[in-house]
Structure formats: C-alpha cells, structure tokens
C-alpha cells in the first residue's frame, strides 16, 4: 500500500474498495487534490484465423523458445514487415 493518506483510512486495497462501494466521492471532494499519473494500457488485440495445425506448431515452437505464441507471432510479423518495407 502507498504511504499516501487515504480518505477511507482503510489498510488494504480491498478495504478501500469496500469503503467506496458505500460512499459517494462528492461528499469528500474538498479532501481531494489534483494529481498526474500515466496509464500503461495494453496493446490492442486483433484476432486472425489460423489453421489448427499451424497454430499447434506455433505454440510448440514458442514453448521451445520460452516465449508466448503471441510474442513469437508478433516478432515474426514485425520481421516480415521490415523486410517488405
């Protein structure tokens, strides 16, 4: 947990969630202050159909290389696009 004070005074993330489930932020708005933070959102996922046998081979090779099938396919597509462009 952060060392920042919490309006809820809860000692855990679960406790904070339970507090805000039963309270309204507008009642505490004067106790808030502006802050800045970055949000690291995951990559957008797009799905493409892949033949079952090819999919099995990709998963097998990815396991042997110690990476996920997603990572392996992304690397291959990046390499191929670099060759083309």
Short mmCIF file of N, CA and C in Angstrom, two decimals:
data_model
loop_
_atom_site.label_atom_id
_atom_site.label_comp_id
_atom_site.label_asym_id
_atom_site.label_seq_id
_atom_site.Cartn_x
_atom_site.Cartn_y
_atom_site.Cartn_z
N UNK A 1 0.84 -1.18 0.00
CA UNK A 1 0.00 0.00 0.00
C UNK A 1 0.88 1.24 0.00
N UNK A 2 0.37 2.27 -0.55
CA UNK A 2 1.05 3.56 -0.63
C UNK A 2 1.12 4.20 0.75
N UNK A 3 2.11 5.09 0.92
CA UNK A 3 2.18 5.81 2.18
C UNK A 3 1.32 7.07 2.16
N UNK A 4 0.60 7.30 1.08
CA UNK A 4 -0.31 8.44 0.98
C UNK A 4 -1.51 8.19 1.90
N UNK A 5 -2.03 9.27 2.48
CA UNK A 5 -3.21 9.10 3.33
C UNK A 5 -4.42 8.79 2.46
N UNK A 6 -5.31 8.06 3.02
CA UNK A 6 -6.50 7.63 2.30
C UNK A 6 -7.73 8.21 2.99
N UNK A 7 -8.64 8.71 2.20
CA UNK A 7 -9.89 9.23 2.76
C UNK A 7 -10.60 8.13 3.55
N UNK A 8 -10.52 6.91 3.05
CA UNK A 8 -11.24 5.81 3.69
C UNK A 8 -10.56 5.33 4.97
N UNK A 9 -9.29 5.64 5.14
CA UNK A 9 -8.49 5.16 6.28
C UNK A 9 -8.37 3.64 6.30
N UNK A 10 -8.68 3.00 5.20
CA UNK A 10 -8.58 1.54 5.10
C UNK A 10 -7.11 1.13 5.03
N UNK A 11 -6.83 -0.08 5.42
CA UNK A 11 -5.47 -0.60 5.44
C UNK A 11 -5.14 -1.50 4.25
N UNK A 12 -6.11 -1.70 3.37
CA UNK A 12 -5.88 -2.58 2.22
C UNK A 12 -6.65 -2.05 1.01
N UNK A 13 -6.26 -2.53 -0.17
CA UNK A 13 -6.99 -2.16 -1.38
C UNK A 13 -8.44 -2.64 -1.30
N UNK A 14 -8.61 -3.82 -0.72
CA UNK A 14 -9.96 -4.37 -0.56
C UNK A 14 -10.80 -3.45 0.33
N UNK A 15 -10.20 -2.98 1.42
CA UNK A 15 -10.91 -2.09 2.32
C UNK A 15 -11.29 -0.77 1.66
N UNK A 16 -10.38 -0.25 0.84
CA UNK A 16 -10.66 0.99 0.10
C UNK A 16 -11.85 0.76 -0.84
N UNK A 17 -11.83 -0.36 -1.54
CA UNK A 17 -12.93 -0.68 -2.45
C UNK A 17 -14.26 -0.79 -1.72
N UNK A 18 -14.23 -1.46 -0.56
CA UNK A 18 -15.46 -1.60 0.22
C UNK A 18 -15.97 -0.24 0.69
N UNK A 19 -15.05 0.65 1.08
CA UNK A 19 -15.45 1.99 1.51
C UNK A 19 -16.16 2.73 0.38
N UNK A 20 -15.55 2.72 -0.82
CA UNK A 20 -16.13 3.48 -1.93
C UNK A 20 -17.37 2.81 -2.51
N UNK A 21 -17.58 1.54 -2.20
CA UNK A 21 -18.83 0.89 -2.60
C UNK A 21 -20.02 1.48 -1.84
N UNK A 22 -19.76 2.05 -0.67
CA UNK A 22 -20.85 2.55 0.17
C UNK A 22 -20.80 4.06 0.41
N UNK A 23 -19.86 4.76 -0.24
CA UNK A 23 -19.73 6.21 -0.06
C UNK A 23 -19.70 6.90 -1.42
N UNK A 24 -19.99 8.18 -1.43
CA UNK A 24 -20.02 8.98 -2.66
C UNK A 24 -18.88 9.99 -2.63
N UNK A 25 -18.08 10.03 -3.69
CA UNK A 25 -16.94 10.94 -3.76
C UNK A 25 -17.34 12.40 -3.59
N UNK A 26 -18.53 12.76 -4.02
CA UNK A 26 -18.93 14.17 -3.90
C UNK A 26 -18.98 14.62 -2.45
N UNK A 27 -19.15 13.69 -1.53
CA UNK A 27 -19.15 14.04 -0.10
C UNK A 27 -17.74 14.33 0.42
N UNK A 28 -16.71 13.93 -0.35
CA UNK A 28 -15.32 14.08 0.09
C UNK A 28 -14.49 14.92 -0.88
N UNK A 29 -15.15 15.54 -1.86
CA UNK A 29 -14.44 16.23 -2.93
C UNK A 29 -13.45 17.27 -2.41
N UNK A 30 -13.80 17.97 -1.32
CA UNK A 30 -12.93 19.01 -0.78
C UNK A 30 -11.66 18.43 -0.16
N UNK A 31 -11.60 17.12 0.04
CA UNK A 31 -10.42 16.47 0.60
C UNK A 31 -9.49 15.92 -0.49
N UNK A 32 -9.88 16.09 -1.73
CA UNK A 32 -9.06 15.58 -2.83
C UNK A 32 -8.11 16.65 -3.33
N UNK A 33 -7.09 16.23 -4.07
CA UNK A 33 -6.16 17.17 -4.68
C UNK A 33 -5.78 16.64 -6.06
N UNK A 34 -5.45 17.56 -6.97
CA UNK A 34 -5.08 17.14 -8.33
C UNK A 34 -3.81 16.28 -8.30
N UNK A 35 -3.74 15.37 -9.23
CA UNK A 35 -2.54 14.55 -9.36
C UNK A 35 -2.34 14.19 -10.82
N UNK A 36 -1.15 13.77 -11.15
CA UNK A 36 -0.84 13.31 -12.51
C UNK A 36 -0.32 11.89 -12.44
N UNK A 37 -0.68 11.10 -13.42
CA UNK A 37 -0.19 9.73 -13.50
C UNK A 37 -0.28 9.26 -14.94
N UNK A 38 0.50 8.24 -15.24
CA UNK A 38 0.50 7.66 -16.58
C UNK A 38 -0.27 6.35 -16.55
N UNK A 39 -0.99 6.09 -17.60
CA UNK A 39 -1.70 4.83 -17.74
C UNK A 39 -1.01 4.04 -18.84
N UNK A 40 -0.55 2.87 -18.48
CA UNK A 40 0.11 2.00 -19.45
C UNK A 40 -0.92 0.97 -19.91
N UNK A 41 -1.62 1.31 -20.98
CA UNK A 41 -2.65 0.40 -21.47
C UNK A 41 -2.04 -0.68 -22.35
N UNK A 42 -2.59 -1.87 -22.30
CA UNK A 42 -2.05 -2.96 -23.10
C UNK A 42 -2.27 -2.72 -24.60
N UNK A 43 -1.50 -3.43 -25.38
CA UNK A 43 -1.64 -3.35 -26.83
C UNK A 43 -3.05 -3.73 -27.25
N UNK A 44 -3.46 -3.16 -28.35
CA UNK A 44 -4.76 -3.55 -28.91
C UNK A 44 -4.61 -4.94 -29.50
N UNK A 45 -5.57 -5.78 -29.25
CA UNK A 45 -5.52 -7.14 -29.78
C UNK A 45 -6.43 -7.26 -30.97
N UNK A 46 -5.90 -7.87 -32.02
CA UNK A 46 -6.68 -8.17 -33.21
C UNK A 46 -6.50 -9.66 -33.47
N UNK A 47 -7.57 -10.34 -33.74
CA UNK A 47 -7.51 -11.78 -33.94
C UNK A 47 -7.60 -12.13 -35.43
N UNK A 48 -6.79 -13.10 -35.83
CA UNK A 48 -6.79 -13.60 -37.20
C UNK A 48 -6.94 -15.11 -37.15
N UNK A 49 -7.69 -15.64 -38.09
CA UNK A 49 -7.87 -17.08 -38.16
C UNK A 49 -6.56 -17.73 -38.58
N UNK A 50 -6.24 -18.84 -37.93
CA UNK A 50 -5.01 -19.57 -38.24
C UNK A 50 -5.36 -21.05 -38.27
N UNK A 51 -4.89 -21.74 -39.28
CA UNK A 51 -5.12 -23.17 -39.41
C UNK A 51 -4.70 -23.88 -38.12
N UNK A 52 -5.49 -24.86 -37.69
CA UNK A 52 -5.22 -25.55 -36.43
C UNK A 52 -3.81 -26.14 -36.37
N UNK A 53 -3.38 -26.77 -37.45
CA UNK A 53 -2.04 -27.38 -37.45
C UNK A 53 -0.96 -26.31 -37.31
N UNK A 54 -1.12 -25.20 -38.02
CA UNK A 54 -0.16 -24.10 -37.89
C UNK A 54 -0.14 -23.56 -36.46
N UNK A 55 -1.31 -23.44 -35.88
CA UNK A 55 -1.42 -22.94 -34.51
C UNK A 55 -0.68 -23.86 -33.53
N UNK A 56 -0.84 -25.15 -33.70
CA UNK A 56 -0.16 -26.12 -32.84
C UNK A 56 1.35 -26.01 -33.00
N UNK A 57 1.81 -25.85 -34.24
CA UNK A 57 3.24 -25.73 -34.50
C UNK A 57 3.80 -24.44 -33.90
N UNK A 58 3.05 -23.36 -34.01
CA UNK A 58 3.48 -22.08 -33.43
C UNK A 58 3.60 -22.22 -31.91
N UNK A 59 2.58 -22.79 -31.27
CA UNK A 59 2.61 -22.96 -29.81
C UNK A 59 3.79 -23.84 -29.39
N UNK A 60 4.04 -24.91 -30.13
CA UNK A 60 5.14 -25.81 -29.81
C UNK A 60 6.48 -25.08 -29.91
N UNK A 61 6.68 -24.36 -31.00
CA UNK A 61 7.94 -23.64 -31.18
C UNK A 61 8.10 -22.54 -30.14
N UNK A 62 7.02 -21.85 -29.82
CA UNK A 62 7.07 -20.79 -28.81
C UNK A 62 7.49 -21.36 -27.46
N UNK A 63 6.92 -22.51 -27.09
CA UNK A 63 7.30 -23.16 -25.82
C UNK A 63 8.78 -23.48 -25.82
N UNK A 64 9.29 -24.02 -26.92
CA UNK A 64 10.71 -24.37 -27.01
C UNK A 64 11.59 -23.13 -26.87
N UNK A 65 11.11 -21.99 -27.36
CA UNK A 65 11.89 -20.76 -27.29
C UNK A 65 11.63 -19.98 -25.99
N UNK A 66 10.72 -20.48 -25.19
CA UNK A 66 10.45 -19.85 -23.90
C UNK A 66 9.68 -18.54 -23.98
N UNK A 67 8.86 -18.41 -25.02
CA UNK A 67 8.03 -17.21 -25.17
C UNK A 67 6.60 -17.64 -25.43
N UNK A 68 5.69 -16.68 -25.35
CA UNK A 68 4.30 -17.00 -25.66
C UNK A 68 4.11 -17.05 -27.17
N UNK A 69 3.07 -17.72 -27.60
CA UNK A 69 2.76 -17.78 -29.03
C UNK A 69 2.48 -16.37 -29.55
N UNK A 70 1.82 -15.54 -28.74
CA UNK A 70 1.55 -14.15 -29.14
C UNK A 70 2.84 -13.40 -29.43
N UNK A 71 3.81 -13.55 -28.52
CA UNK A 71 5.10 -12.86 -28.69
C UNK A 71 5.80 -13.34 -29.94
N UNK A 72 5.84 -14.65 -30.13
CA UNK A 72 6.51 -15.22 -31.30
C UNK A 72 5.88 -14.72 -32.59
N UNK A 73 4.56 -14.73 -32.67
CA UNK A 73 3.87 -14.26 -33.88
C UNK A 73 4.11 -12.78 -34.11
N UNK A 74 4.09 -11.98 -33.05
CA UNK A 74 4.35 -10.55 -33.20
C UNK A 74 5.76 -10.30 -33.72
N UNK A 75 6.73 -11.05 -33.22
CA UNK A 75 8.11 -10.90 -33.71
C UNK A 75 8.21 -11.27 -35.18
N UNK A 76 7.58 -12.37 -35.56
CA UNK A 76 7.62 -12.81 -36.96
C UNK A 76 6.98 -11.77 -37.89
N UNK A 77 5.83 -11.26 -37.50
CA UNK A 77 5.15 -10.28 -38.34
C UNK A 77 5.98 -9.00 -38.44
N UNK A 78 6.58 -8.56 -37.33
CA UNK A 78 7.44 -7.38 -37.37
C UNK A 78 8.62 -7.59 -38.32
N UNK A 79 9.26 -8.76 -38.22
CA UNK A 79 10.40 -9.06 -39.10
C UNK A 79 9.98 -9.04 -40.56
N UNK A 80 8.87 -9.68 -40.86
CA UNK A 80 8.40 -9.75 -42.24
C UNK A 80 8.05 -8.37 -42.78
N UNK A 81 7.39 -7.55 -41.97
CA UNK A 81 7.05 -6.19 -42.41
C UNK A 81 8.30 -5.35 -42.64
N UNK A 82 9.32 -5.54 -41.82
CA UNK A 82 10.57 -4.80 -42.03
C UNK A 82 11.24 -5.22 -43.34
N UNK A 83 11.14 -6.49 -43.68
CA UNK A 83 11.70 -6.97 -44.95
C UNK A 83 10.97 -6.35 -46.14
N UNK A 84 9.67 -6.23 -46.02
CA UNK A 84 8.85 -5.72 -47.12
C UNK A 84 9.01 -4.22 -47.28
N UNK A 85 9.00 -3.50 -46.17
CA UNK A 85 9.07 -2.04 -46.24
C UNK A 85 10.49 -1.63 -46.05
#
